[in-house]
CSV table of C-alpha atoms in Angstrom, one decimal:
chain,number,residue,atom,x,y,z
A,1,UNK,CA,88.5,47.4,147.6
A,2,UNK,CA,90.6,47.8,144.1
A,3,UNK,CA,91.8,51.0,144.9
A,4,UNK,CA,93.2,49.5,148.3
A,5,UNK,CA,94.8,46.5,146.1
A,6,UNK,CA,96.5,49.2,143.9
A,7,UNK,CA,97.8,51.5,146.7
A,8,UNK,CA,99.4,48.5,148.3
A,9,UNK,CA,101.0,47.4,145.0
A,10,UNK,CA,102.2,50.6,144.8
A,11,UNK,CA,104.3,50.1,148.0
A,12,UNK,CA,105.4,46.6,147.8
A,13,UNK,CA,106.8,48.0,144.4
A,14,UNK,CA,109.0,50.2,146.5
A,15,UNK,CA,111.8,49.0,147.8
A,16,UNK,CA,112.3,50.6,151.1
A,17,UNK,CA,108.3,49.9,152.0
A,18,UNK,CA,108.9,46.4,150.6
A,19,UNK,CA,111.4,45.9,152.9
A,20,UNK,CA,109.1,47.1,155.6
A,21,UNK,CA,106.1,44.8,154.8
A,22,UNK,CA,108.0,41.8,154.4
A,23,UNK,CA,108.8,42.5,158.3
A,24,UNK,CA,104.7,42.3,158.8
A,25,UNK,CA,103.6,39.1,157.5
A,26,UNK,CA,100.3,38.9,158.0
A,27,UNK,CA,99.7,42.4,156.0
A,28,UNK,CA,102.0,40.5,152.9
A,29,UNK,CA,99.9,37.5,153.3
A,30,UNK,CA,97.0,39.1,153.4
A,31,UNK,CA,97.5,41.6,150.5
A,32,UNK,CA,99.7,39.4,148.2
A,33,UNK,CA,97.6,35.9,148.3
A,34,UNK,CA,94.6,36.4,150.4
A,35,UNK,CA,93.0,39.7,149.5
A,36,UNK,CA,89.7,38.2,148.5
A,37,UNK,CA,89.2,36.3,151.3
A,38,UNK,CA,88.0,39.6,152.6
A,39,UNK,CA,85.9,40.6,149.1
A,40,UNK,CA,82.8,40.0,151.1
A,41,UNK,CA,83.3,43.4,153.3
A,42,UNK,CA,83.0,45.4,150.4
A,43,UNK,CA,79.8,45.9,148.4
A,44,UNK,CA,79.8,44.0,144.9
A,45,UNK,CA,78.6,44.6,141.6
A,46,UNK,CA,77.4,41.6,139.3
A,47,UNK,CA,78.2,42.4,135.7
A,48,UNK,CA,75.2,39.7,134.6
A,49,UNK,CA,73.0,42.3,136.7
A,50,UNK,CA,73.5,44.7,134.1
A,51,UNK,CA,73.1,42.0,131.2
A,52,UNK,CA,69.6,41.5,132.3
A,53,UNK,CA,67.8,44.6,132.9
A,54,UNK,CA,66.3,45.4,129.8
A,55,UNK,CA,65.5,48.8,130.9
A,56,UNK,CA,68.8,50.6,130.6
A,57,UNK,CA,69.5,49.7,126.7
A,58,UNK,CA,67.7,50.1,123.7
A,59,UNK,CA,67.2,47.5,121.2
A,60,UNK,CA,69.7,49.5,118.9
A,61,UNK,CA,72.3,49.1,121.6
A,62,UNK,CA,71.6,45.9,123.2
A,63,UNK,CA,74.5,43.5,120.9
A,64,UNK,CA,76.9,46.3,121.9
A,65,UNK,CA,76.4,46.2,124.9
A,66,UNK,CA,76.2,42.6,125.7
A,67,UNK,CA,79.8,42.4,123.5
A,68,UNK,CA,81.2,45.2,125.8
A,69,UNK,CA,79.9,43.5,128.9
A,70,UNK,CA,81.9,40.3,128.4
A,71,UNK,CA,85.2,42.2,127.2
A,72,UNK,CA,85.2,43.7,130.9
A,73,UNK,CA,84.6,40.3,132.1
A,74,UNK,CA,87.5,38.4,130.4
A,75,UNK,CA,89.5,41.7,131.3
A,76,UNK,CA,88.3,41.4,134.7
A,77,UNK,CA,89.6,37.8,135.1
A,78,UNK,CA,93.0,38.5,133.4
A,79,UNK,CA,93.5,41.8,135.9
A,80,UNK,CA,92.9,39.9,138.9
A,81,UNK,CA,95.9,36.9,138.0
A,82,UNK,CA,98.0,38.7,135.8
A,83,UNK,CA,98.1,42.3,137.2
A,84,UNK,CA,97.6,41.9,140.6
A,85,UNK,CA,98.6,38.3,141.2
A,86,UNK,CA,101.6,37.9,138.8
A,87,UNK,CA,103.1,41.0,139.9
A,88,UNK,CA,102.9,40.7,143.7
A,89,UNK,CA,104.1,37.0,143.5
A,90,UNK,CA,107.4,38.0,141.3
A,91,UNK,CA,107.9,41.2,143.3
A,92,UNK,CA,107.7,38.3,146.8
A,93,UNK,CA,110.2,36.0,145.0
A,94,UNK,CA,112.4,39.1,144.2
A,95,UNK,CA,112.4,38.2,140.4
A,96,UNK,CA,111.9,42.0,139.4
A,97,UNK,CA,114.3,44.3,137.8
A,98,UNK,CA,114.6,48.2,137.9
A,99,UNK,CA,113.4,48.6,134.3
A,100,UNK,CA,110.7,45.7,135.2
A,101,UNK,CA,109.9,48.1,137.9
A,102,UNK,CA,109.4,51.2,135.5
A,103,UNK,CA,106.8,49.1,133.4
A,104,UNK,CA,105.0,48.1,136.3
A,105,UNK,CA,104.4,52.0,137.4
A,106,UNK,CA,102.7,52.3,134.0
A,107,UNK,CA,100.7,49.4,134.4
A,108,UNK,CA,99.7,50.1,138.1
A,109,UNK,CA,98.9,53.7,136.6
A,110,UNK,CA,96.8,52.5,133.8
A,111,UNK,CA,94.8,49.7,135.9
A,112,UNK,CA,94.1,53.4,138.7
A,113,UNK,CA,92.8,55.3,135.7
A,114,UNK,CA,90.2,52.5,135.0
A,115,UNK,CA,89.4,51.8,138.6
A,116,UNK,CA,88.6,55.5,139.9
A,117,UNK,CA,87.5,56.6,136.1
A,118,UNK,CA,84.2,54.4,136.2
A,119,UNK,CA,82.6,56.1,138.7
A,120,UNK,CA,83.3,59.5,137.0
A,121,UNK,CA,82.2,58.4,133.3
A,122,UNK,CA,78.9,56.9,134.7
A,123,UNK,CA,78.5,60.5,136.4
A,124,UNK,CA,78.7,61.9,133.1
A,125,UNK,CA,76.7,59.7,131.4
A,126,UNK,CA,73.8,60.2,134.0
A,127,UNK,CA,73.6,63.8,133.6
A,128,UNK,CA,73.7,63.2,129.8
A,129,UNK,CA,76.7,65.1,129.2
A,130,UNK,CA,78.8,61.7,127.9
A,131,UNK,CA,76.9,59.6,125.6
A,132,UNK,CA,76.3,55.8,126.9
A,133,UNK,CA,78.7,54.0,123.9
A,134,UNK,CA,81.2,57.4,124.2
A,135,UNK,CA,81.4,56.7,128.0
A,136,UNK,CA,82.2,52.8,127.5
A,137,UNK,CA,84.6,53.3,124.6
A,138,UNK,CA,86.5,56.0,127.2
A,139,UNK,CA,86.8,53.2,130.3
A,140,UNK,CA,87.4,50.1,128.3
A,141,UNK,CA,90.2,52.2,125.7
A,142,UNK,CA,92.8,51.8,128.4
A,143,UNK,CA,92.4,48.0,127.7
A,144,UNK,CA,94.7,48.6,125.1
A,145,UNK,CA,97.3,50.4,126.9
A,146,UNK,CA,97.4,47.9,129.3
A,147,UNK,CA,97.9,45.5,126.5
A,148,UNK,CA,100.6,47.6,125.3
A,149,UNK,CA,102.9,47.6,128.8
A,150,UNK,CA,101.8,43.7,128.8
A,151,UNK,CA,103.9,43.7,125.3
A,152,UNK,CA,106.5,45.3,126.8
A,153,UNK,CA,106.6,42.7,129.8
A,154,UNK,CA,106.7,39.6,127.7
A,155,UNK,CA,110.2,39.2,128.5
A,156,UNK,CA,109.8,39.1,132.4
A,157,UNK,CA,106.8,36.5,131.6
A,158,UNK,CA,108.7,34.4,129.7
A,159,UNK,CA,111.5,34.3,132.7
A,160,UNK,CA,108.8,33.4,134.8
A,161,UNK,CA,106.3,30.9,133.4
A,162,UNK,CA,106.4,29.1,136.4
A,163,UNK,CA,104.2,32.0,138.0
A,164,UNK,CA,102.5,32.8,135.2
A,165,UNK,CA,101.5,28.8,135.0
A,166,UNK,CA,100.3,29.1,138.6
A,167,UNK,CA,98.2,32.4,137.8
A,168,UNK,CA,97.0,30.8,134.6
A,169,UNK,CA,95.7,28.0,136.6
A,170,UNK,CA,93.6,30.0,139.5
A,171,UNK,CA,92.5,32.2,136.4
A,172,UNK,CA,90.9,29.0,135.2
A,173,UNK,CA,89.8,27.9,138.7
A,174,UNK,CA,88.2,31.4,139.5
A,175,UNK,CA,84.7,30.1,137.9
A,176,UNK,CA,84.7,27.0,139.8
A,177,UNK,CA,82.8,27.0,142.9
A,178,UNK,CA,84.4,30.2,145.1
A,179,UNK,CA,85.7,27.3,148.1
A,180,UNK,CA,88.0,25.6,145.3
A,181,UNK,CA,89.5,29.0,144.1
A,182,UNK,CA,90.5,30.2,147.7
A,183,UNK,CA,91.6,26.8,149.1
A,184,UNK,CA,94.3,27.1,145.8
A,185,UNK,CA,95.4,30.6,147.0
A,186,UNK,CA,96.1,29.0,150.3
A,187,UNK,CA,97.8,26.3,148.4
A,188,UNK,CA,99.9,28.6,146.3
A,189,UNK,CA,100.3,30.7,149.1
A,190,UNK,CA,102.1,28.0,151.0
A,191,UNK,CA,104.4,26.6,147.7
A,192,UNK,CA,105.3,30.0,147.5
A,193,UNK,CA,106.3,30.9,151.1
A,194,UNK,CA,108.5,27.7,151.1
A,195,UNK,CA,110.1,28.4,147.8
A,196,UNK,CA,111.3,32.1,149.4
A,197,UNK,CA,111.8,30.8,152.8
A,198,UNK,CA,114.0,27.9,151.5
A,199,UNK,CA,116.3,30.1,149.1
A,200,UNK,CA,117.0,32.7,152.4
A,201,UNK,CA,121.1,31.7,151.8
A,202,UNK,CA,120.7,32.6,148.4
A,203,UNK,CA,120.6,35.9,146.2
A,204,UNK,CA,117.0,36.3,145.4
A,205,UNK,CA,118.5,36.4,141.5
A,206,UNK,CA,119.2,33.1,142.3
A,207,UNK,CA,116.0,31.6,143.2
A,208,UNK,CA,115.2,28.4,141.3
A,209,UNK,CA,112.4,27.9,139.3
A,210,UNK,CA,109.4,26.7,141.1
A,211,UNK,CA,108.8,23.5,139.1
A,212,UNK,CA,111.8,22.4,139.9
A,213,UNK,CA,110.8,22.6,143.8
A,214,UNK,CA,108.8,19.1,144.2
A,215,UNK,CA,112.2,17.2,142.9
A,216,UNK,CA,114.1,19.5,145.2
A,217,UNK,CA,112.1,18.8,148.0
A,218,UNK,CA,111.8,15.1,147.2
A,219,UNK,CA,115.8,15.0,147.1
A,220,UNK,CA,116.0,16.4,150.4
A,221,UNK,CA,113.7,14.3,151.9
């Protein structure tokens, strides 16, 4: 399922395949504000699973473990808004720049190293060839790449707080009950749409900020 959100970021990055799913709305929709409305299709793992078997930790390693556990978690949460939400909705506004563009590749490379590597350090560790802390500290290292490009983004963030306000607020609304999460993707999912479809005279450089919208709107009315 992640390594289908990441190949399609990798595309709508492109500017000759954006321009070709832009022409096939319901595969934008679907992949830009809706991908997990289909989550269900796709087998899940529940990190409190983990948490509570005591068979596969030792007392020795049970605090790290339980630390590393919710550093994935919080991760987990700030992947799904900021890395695959914030850049899809910037890159459907048409708010991105070349070098923005360059930093993104590095960030869509880092988050496909920790996606496909998991499988392959728990391989290791199961044959005993990667030690259960070494194979941990491996996957969740990249964190701090990540946090590196992020650094270097700060600047497109800042020039786009309205966005990262709207991520910031599902982020918050993911643990509420799963029905008030998706109805606000299908809310942002419409403000959005309007905002792009009502700025189609204008240079997408152009395109106001989205607070501004509701006063817009209201003055139009």
């Amino acid at each position: 399922f992640f390594s289908r959100l990441l190949a399609f970021q990798y595309c709508y990055m492109d500017n000759k395949i954006f321009e070709m799913i832009r022409a096939v709305p319901p595969i934008e929709i679907l992949f830009v504000f809706l991908p997990y409305y289909i989550r269900p299709l796709w087998p899940t793992t529940r990190i409190r699973t983990a948490l509570e078997n005591a068979k596969n930790k030792s007392e020795k390693n049970r605090f790290f473990y339980h630390a590393s556990t919710y550093i994935v978690k919080v991760f987990y949460s700030f992947a799904k808004h900021y890395i695959g939400f914030f850049l899809n909705y910037i890159r459907f506004l048409g708010r991105i720049t070349p070098e923005d563009q360059k930093t993104i590749h590095g960030i869509l490379i880092t988050s496909s190293y920790m996606t496909t590597i998991a499988l392959f350090l728990h391989t290791l560790k199961f044959k005993g060839w990667l030690g259960p802390r070494t194979a941990t500290v491996a996957y969740e290292g990249a964190y701090l790449i990540t946090a590196w490009f992020y650094w270097q983004f700060l600047g497109t963030i800042a020039a786009n707080l309205d966005l990262a306000l709207l991520c910031f607020i599902g982020m918050v609304l993911n643990f509420a009950p799963k029905g008030i999460w998706h109805a606000y993707q299908a809310f942002v999912l419409a403000y959005l749409w309007h905002a792009r479809a009502s700025a189609t005279s204008m240079p997408v450089s152009t395109l106001p900020p989205l607070l501004s919208l509701p006063a817009m709107i209201m003055g139009q009315a």
